[in-house]
Amino acid sequence: QVQLVESGGGLVQAGESLRLSCAASGRTFSNRAMGWFRQAPGKEREFVAAISSGSGNTAYANSVKGRFTISRDNAKNTVYLQMNSLKPEDTAVYYCAAYRLYGLSVDYDNWKKYDDWGQGTQVTVSS
């Protein structure tokens, strides 16, 4: 099991940037692929980005491709989400999660396939 704590959220204007961090504790972090999801009020939880355990593979939702970058530092037990050119539609609570595998399988964008979750961090983008 992995314990996850997100940070870095806040209120920004459209076009600005934020970097989210997710600090993990537990022995299995470096063996798990990691993902970021988000959930806006009244909407379903949606996939944002994922990264394999060794950072060799990454995946992004079409809505954030080219603007967001996921990365990880296994030595620091931390995964990051760099968010550039933010838009009001990016407003949501952002969650990091630990995937069930070390690599990205066909279901990496399905939140139900992630075993461990953080508490979330709010990102608000004003227009």
mmCIF file with all atom_site columns, C-alpha atoms in Angstrom:
data_model
loop_
_atom_site.group_PDB
_atom_site.id
_atom_site.type_symbol
_atom_site.label_atom_id
_atom_site.label_alt_id
_atom_site.label_comp_id
_atom_site.label_asym_id
_atom_site.label_entity_id
_atom_site.label_seq_id
_atom_site.pdbx_PDB_ins_code
_atom_site.Cartn_x
_atom_site.Cartn_y
_atom_site.Cartn_z
_atom_site.occupancy
_atom_site.B_iso_or_equiv
_atom_site.pdbx_formal_charge
_atom_site.auth_seq_id
_atom_site.auth_comp_id
_atom_site.auth_asym_id
_atom_site.auth_atom_id
_atom_site.pdbx_PDB_model_num
ATOM 1   C CA . GLN A 1 1   ? 0.000   0.000  0.000   1.00 0.00 ? 1   GLN A CA 1
ATOM 2   C CA . VAL A 1 2   ? 1.099   3.553  -0.781  1.00 0.00 ? 2   VAL A CA 1
ATOM 3   C CA . GLN A 1 3   ? 0.069   6.668  1.146   1.00 0.00 ? 3   GLN A CA 1
ATOM 4   C CA . LEU A 1 4   ? -0.214  9.756  -1.046  1.00 0.00 ? 4   LEU A CA 1
ATOM 5   C CA . VAL A 1 5   ? -0.359  13.473 -0.221  1.00 0.00 ? 5   VAL A CA 1
ATOM 6   C CA . GLU A 1 6   ? -0.923  16.086 -2.930  1.00 0.00 ? 6   GLU A CA 1
ATOM 7   C CA . SER A 1 7   ? 0.130   19.714 -2.747  1.00 0.00 ? 7   SER A CA 1
ATOM 8   C CA . GLY A 1 8   ? 0.607   22.705 -4.996  1.00 0.00 ? 8   GLY A CA 1
ATOM 9   C CA . GLY A 1 9   ? -2.945  23.577 -5.884  1.00 0.00 ? 9   GLY A CA 1
ATOM 10  C CA . GLY A 1 10  ? -4.268  27.104 -5.804  1.00 0.00 ? 10  GLY A CA 1
ATOM 11  C CA . LEU A 1 11  ? -6.030  29.926 -7.601  1.00 0.00 ? 11  LEU A CA 1
ATOM 12  C CA . VAL A 1 12  ? -4.460  31.203 -10.822 1.00 0.00 ? 12  VAL A CA 1
ATOM 13  C CA . GLN A 1 13  ? -5.541  33.148 -13.868 1.00 0.00 ? 13  GLN A CA 1
ATOM 14  C CA . ALA A 1 14  ? -6.018  31.637 -17.286 1.00 0.00 ? 14  ALA A CA 1
ATOM 15  C CA . GLY A 1 15  ? -2.705  31.194 -19.069 1.00 0.00 ? 15  GLY A CA 1
ATOM 16  C CA . GLU A 1 16  ? -0.684  30.780 -15.899 1.00 0.00 ? 16  GLU A CA 1
ATOM 17  C CA . SER A 1 17  ? 1.067   27.675 -14.589 1.00 0.00 ? 17  SER A CA 1
ATOM 18  C CA . LEU A 1 18  ? 1.021   25.451 -11.520 1.00 0.00 ? 18  LEU A CA 1
ATOM 19  C CA . ARG A 1 19  ? 3.046   22.449 -10.477 1.00 0.00 ? 19  ARG A CA 1
ATOM 20  C CA . LEU A 1 20  ? 1.356   19.801 -8.390  1.00 0.00 ? 20  LEU A CA 1
ATOM 21  C CA . SER A 1 21  ? 3.343   17.414 -6.247  1.00 0.00 ? 21  SER A CA 1
ATOM 22  C CA . CYS A 1 22  ? 2.347   14.080 -4.799  1.00 0.00 ? 22  CYS A CA 1
ATOM 23  C CA . ALA A 1 23  ? 4.505   12.747 -1.995  1.00 0.00 ? 23  ALA A CA 1
ATOM 24  C CA . ALA A 1 24  ? 4.338   9.010  -1.433  1.00 0.00 ? 24  ALA A CA 1
ATOM 25  C CA . SER A 1 25  ? 5.238   6.836  1.484   1.00 0.00 ? 25  SER A CA 1
ATOM 26  C CA . GLY A 1 26  ? 5.484   3.079  1.365   1.00 0.00 ? 26  GLY A CA 1
ATOM 27  C CA . ARG A 1 27  ? 7.968   0.640  -0.014  1.00 0.00 ? 27  ARG A CA 1
ATOM 28  C CA . THR A 1 28  ? 6.203   -0.037 -3.290  1.00 0.00 ? 28  THR A CA 1
ATOM 29  C CA . PHE A 1 29  ? 6.104   3.472  -4.799  1.00 0.00 ? 29  PHE A CA 1
ATOM 30  C CA . SER A 1 30  ? 8.982   2.921  -7.205  1.00 0.00 ? 30  SER A CA 1
ATOM 31  C CA . ASN A 1 31  ? 7.325   -0.280 -8.466  1.00 0.00 ? 31  ASN A CA 1
ATOM 32  C CA . ARG A 1 32  ? 3.997   1.339  -9.292  1.00 0.00 ? 32  ARG A CA 1
ATOM 33  C CA . ALA A 1 33  ? 2.881   3.385  -12.233 1.00 0.00 ? 33  ALA A CA 1
ATOM 34  C CA . MET A 1 34  ? 1.221   6.613  -11.083 1.00 0.00 ? 34  MET A CA 1
ATOM 35  C CA . GLY A 1 35  ? -1.613  8.707  -12.380 1.00 0.00 ? 35  GLY A CA 1
ATOM 36  C CA . TRP A 1 36  ? -3.291  12.061 -11.970 1.00 0.00 ? 36  TRP A CA 1
ATOM 37  C CA . PHE A 1 37  ? -7.042  12.408 -12.141 1.00 0.00 ? 37  PHE A CA 1
ATOM 38  C CA . ARG A 1 38  ? -9.370  15.349 -11.627 1.00 0.00 ? 38  ARG A CA 1
ATOM 39  C CA . GLN A 1 39  ? -12.953 15.889 -10.674 1.00 0.00 ? 39  GLN A CA 1
ATOM 40  C CA . ALA A 1 40  ? -14.982 19.042 -11.152 1.00 0.00 ? 40  ALA A CA 1
ATOM 41  C CA . PRO A 1 41  ? -18.243 19.657 -9.258  1.00 0.00 ? 41  PRO A CA 1
ATOM 42  C CA . GLY A 1 42  ? -21.064 17.612 -10.712 1.00 0.00 ? 42  GLY A CA 1
ATOM 43  C CA . LYS A 1 43  ? -18.781 15.756 -13.100 1.00 0.00 ? 43  LYS A CA 1
ATOM 44  C CA . GLU A 1 44  ? -17.239 12.319 -13.251 1.00 0.00 ? 44  GLU A CA 1
ATOM 45  C CA . ARG A 1 45  ? -13.648 11.762 -12.193 1.00 0.00 ? 45  ARG A CA 1
ATOM 46  C CA . GLU A 1 46  ? -11.516 11.963 -15.318 1.00 0.00 ? 46  GLU A CA 1
ATOM 47  C CA . PHE A 1 47  ? -8.063  10.813 -16.283 1.00 0.00 ? 47  PHE A CA 1
ATOM 48  C CA . VAL A 1 48  ? -5.389  13.473 -16.728 1.00 0.00 ? 48  VAL A CA 1
ATOM 49  C CA . ALA A 1 49  ? -1.994  11.785 -17.033 1.00 0.00 ? 49  ALA A CA 1
ATOM 50  C CA . ALA A 1 50  ? -0.069  8.655  -16.097 1.00 0.00 ? 50  ALA A CA 1
ATOM 51  C CA . ILE A 1 51  ? 3.553   7.575  -15.896 1.00 0.00 ? 51  ILE A CA 1
ATOM 52  C CA . SER A 1 52  ? 5.142   4.156  -15.653 1.00 0.00 ? 52  SER A CA 1
ATOM 53  C CA . SER A 1 53  ? 7.297   3.184  -12.703 1.00 0.00 ? 53  SER A CA 1
ATOM 54  C CA . GLY A 1 54  ? 10.571  3.904  -14.505 1.00 0.00 ? 54  GLY A CA 1
ATOM 55  C CA . SER A 1 55  ? 9.273   7.020  -16.313 1.00 0.00 ? 55  SER A CA 1
ATOM 56  C CA . GLY A 1 56  ? 9.693   5.297  -19.676 1.00 0.00 ? 56  GLY A CA 1
ATOM 57  C CA . ASN A 1 57  ? 6.047   5.639  -20.649 1.00 0.00 ? 57  ASN A CA 1
ATOM 58  C CA . THR A 1 58  ? 3.659   8.522  -20.178 1.00 0.00 ? 58  THR A CA 1
ATOM 59  C CA . ALA A 1 59  ? 0.093   9.082  -21.271 1.00 0.00 ? 59  ALA A CA 1
ATOM 60  C CA . TYR A 1 60  ? -2.163  12.122 -21.338 1.00 0.00 ? 60  TYR A CA 1
ATOM 61  C CA . ALA A 1 61  ? -5.778  12.985 -21.824 1.00 0.00 ? 61  ALA A CA 1
ATOM 62  C CA . ASN A 1 62  ? -6.351  14.779 -25.111 1.00 0.00 ? 62  ASN A CA 1
ATOM 63  C CA . SER A 1 63  ? -7.634  17.812 -23.231 1.00 0.00 ? 63  SER A CA 1
ATOM 64  C CA . VAL A 1 64  ? -4.254  18.401 -21.541 1.00 0.00 ? 64  VAL A CA 1
ATOM 65  C CA . LYS A 1 65  ? -1.814  17.045 -24.125 1.00 0.00 ? 65  LYS A CA 1
ATOM 66  C CA . GLY A 1 66  ? 0.834   19.627 -24.932 1.00 0.00 ? 66  GLY A CA 1
ATOM 67  C CA . ARG A 1 67  ? 0.046   21.684 -21.809 1.00 0.00 ? 67  ARG A CA 1
ATOM 68  C CA . PHE A 1 68  ? 0.606   19.282 -18.919 1.00 0.00 ? 68  PHE A CA 1
ATOM 69  C CA . THR A 1 69  ? 3.669   17.167 -18.147 1.00 0.00 ? 69  THR A CA 1
ATOM 70  C CA . ILE A 1 70  ? 3.821   14.305 -15.688 1.00 0.00 ? 70  ILE A CA 1
ATOM 71  C CA . SER A 1 71  ? 7.129   13.273 -14.155 1.00 0.00 ? 71  SER A CA 1
ATOM 72  C CA . ARG A 1 72  ? 8.428   11.419 -11.133 1.00 0.00 ? 72  ARG A CA 1
ATOM 73  C CA . ASP A 1 73  ? 11.473  11.228 -8.930  1.00 0.00 ? 73  ASP A CA 1
ATOM 74  C CA . ASN A 1 74  ? 11.673  7.796  -7.368  1.00 0.00 ? 74  ASN A CA 1
ATOM 75  C CA . ALA A 1 75  ? 14.547  8.857  -5.132  1.00 0.00 ? 75  ALA A CA 1
ATOM 76  C CA . LYS A 1 76  ? 12.222  11.432 -3.579  1.00 0.00 ? 76  LYS A CA 1
ATOM 77  C CA . ASN A 1 77  ? 9.102   9.258  -3.733  1.00 0.00 ? 77  ASN A CA 1
ATOM 78  C CA . THR A 1 78  ? 7.330   12.062 -5.547  1.00 0.00 ? 78  THR A CA 1
ATOM 79  C CA . VAL A 1 79  ? 5.301   12.431 -8.705  1.00 0.00 ? 79  VAL A CA 1
ATOM 80  C CA . TYR A 1 80  ? 4.670   15.806 -10.316 1.00 0.00 ? 80  TYR A CA 1
ATOM 81  C CA . LEU A 1 81  ? 2.188   17.379 -12.671 1.00 0.00 ? 81  LEU A CA 1
ATOM 82  C CA . GLN A 1 82  ? 3.409   20.529 -14.396 1.00 0.00 ? 82  GLN A CA 1
ATOM 83  C CA . MET A 1 83  ? 0.403   22.419 -15.724 1.00 0.00 ? 83  MET A CA 1
ATOM 84  C CA . ASN A 1 84  ? 0.980   25.222 -18.216 1.00 0.00 ? 84  ASN A CA 1
ATOM 85  C CA . SER A 1 85  ? -1.418  27.437 -20.167 1.00 0.00 ? 85  SER A CA 1
ATOM 86  C CA . LEU A 1 86  ? -4.167  26.713 -17.686 1.00 0.00 ? 86  LEU A CA 1
ATOM 87  C CA . LYS A 1 87  ? -7.763  27.194 -18.738 1.00 0.00 ? 87  LYS A CA 1
ATOM 88  C CA . PRO A 1 88  ? -10.915 27.742 -16.672 1.00 0.00 ? 88  PRO A CA 1
ATOM 89  C CA . GLU A 1 89  ? -12.066 24.265 -17.699 1.00 0.00 ? 89  GLU A CA 1
ATOM 90  C CA . ASP A 1 90  ? -9.054  22.823 -15.855 1.00 0.00 ? 90  ASP A CA 1
ATOM 91  C CA . THR A 1 91  ? -10.690 23.854 -12.580 1.00 0.00 ? 91  THR A CA 1
ATOM 92  C CA . ALA A 1 92  ? -11.143 20.741 -10.437 1.00 0.00 ? 92  ALA A CA 1
ATOM 93  C CA . VAL A 1 93  ? -9.853  18.803 -7.484  1.00 0.00 ? 93  VAL A CA 1
ATOM 94  C CA . TYR A 1 94  ? -6.739  16.955 -8.634  1.00 0.00 ? 94  TYR A CA 1
ATOM 95  C CA . TYR A 1 95  ? -5.885  13.542 -7.233  1.00 0.00 ? 95  TYR A CA 1
ATOM 96  C CA . CYS A 1 96  ? -2.808  11.405 -7.597  1.00 0.00 ? 96  CYS A CA 1
ATOM 97  C CA . ALA A 1 97  ? -3.178  7.662  -7.489  1.00 0.00 ? 97  ALA A CA 1
ATOM 98  C CA . ALA A 1 98  ? -1.063  4.533  -7.555  1.00 0.00 ? 98  ALA A CA 1
ATOM 99  C CA . TYR A 1 99  ? -1.797  2.134  -10.391 1.00 0.00 ? 99  TYR A CA 1
ATOM 100 C CA . ARG A 1 100 ? -2.037  -1.583 -9.840  1.00 0.00 ? 100 ARG A CA 1
ATOM 101 C CA . LEU A 1 101 ? 0.947   -2.343 -12.129 1.00 0.00 ? 101 LEU A CA 1
ATOM 102 C CA . TYR A 1 102 ? 4.483   -1.042 -12.748 1.00 0.00 ? 102 TYR A CA 1
ATOM 103 C CA . GLY A 1 103 ? 3.754   -0.312 -16.413 1.00 0.00 ? 103 GLY A CA 1
ATOM 104 C CA . LEU A 1 104 ? 0.820   1.260  -18.227 1.00 0.00 ? 104 LEU A CA 1
ATOM 105 C CA . SER A 1 105 ? -1.661  -1.328 -19.382 1.00 0.00 ? 105 SER A CA 1
ATOM 106 C CA . VAL A 1 106 ? -4.716  -0.753 -21.580 1.00 0.00 ? 106 VAL A CA 1
ATOM 107 C CA . ASP A 1 107 ? -6.792  0.433  -18.628 1.00 0.00 ? 107 ASP A CA 1
ATOM 108 C CA . TYR A 1 108 ? -4.437  3.126  -17.299 1.00 0.00 ? 108 TYR A CA 1
ATOM 109 C CA . ASP A 1 109 ? -7.143  5.769  -17.825 1.00 0.00 ? 109 ASP A CA 1
ATOM 110 C CA . ASN A 1 110 ? -9.708  3.911  -15.710 1.00 0.00 ? 110 ASN A CA 1
ATOM 111 C CA . TRP A 1 111 ? -9.730  5.292  -12.162 1.00 0.00 ? 111 TRP A CA 1
ATOM 112 C CA . LYS A 1 112 ? -11.118 2.008  -10.844 1.00 0.00 ? 112 LYS A CA 1
ATOM 113 C CA . LYS A 1 113 ? -7.797  0.331  -11.682 1.00 0.00 ? 113 LYS A CA 1
ATOM 114 C CA . TYR A 1 114 ? -5.889  2.483  -9.223  1.00 0.00 ? 114 TYR A CA 1
ATOM 115 C CA . ASP A 1 115 ? -5.537  1.121  -5.713  1.00 0.00 ? 115 ASP A CA 1
ATOM 116 C CA . ASP A 1 116 ? -4.340  4.032  -3.586  1.00 0.00 ? 116 ASP A CA 1
ATOM 117 C CA . TRP A 1 117 ? -5.417  7.691  -3.629  1.00 0.00 ? 117 TRP A CA 1
ATOM 118 C CA . GLY A 1 118 ? -4.457  10.978 -2.115  1.00 0.00 ? 118 GLY A CA 1
ATOM 119 C CA . GLN A 1 119 ? -6.912  13.410 -0.582  1.00 0.00 ? 119 GLN A CA 1
ATOM 120 C CA . GLY A 1 120 ? -6.792  15.810 -3.519  1.00 0.00 ? 120 GLY A CA 1
ATOM 121 C CA . THR A 1 121 ? -5.743  19.407 -4.073  1.00 0.00 ? 121 THR A CA 1
ATOM 122 C CA . GLN A 1 122 ? -7.964  22.148 -5.466  1.00 0.00 ? 122 GLN A CA 1
ATOM 123 C CA . VAL A 1 123 ? -6.988  23.935 -8.664  1.00 0.00 ? 123 VAL A CA 1
ATOM 124 C CA . THR A 1 124 ? -9.054  26.954 -9.655  1.00 0.00 ? 124 THR A CA 1
ATOM 125 C CA . VAL A 1 125 ? -8.424  28.845 -12.882 1.00 0.00 ? 125 VAL A CA 1
ATOM 126 C CA . SER A 1 126 ? -10.153 32.178 -13.300 1.00 0.00 ? 126 SER A CA 1
ATOM 127 C CA . SER A 1 127 ? -10.880 33.713 -16.695 1.00 0.00 ? 127 SER A CA 1
#
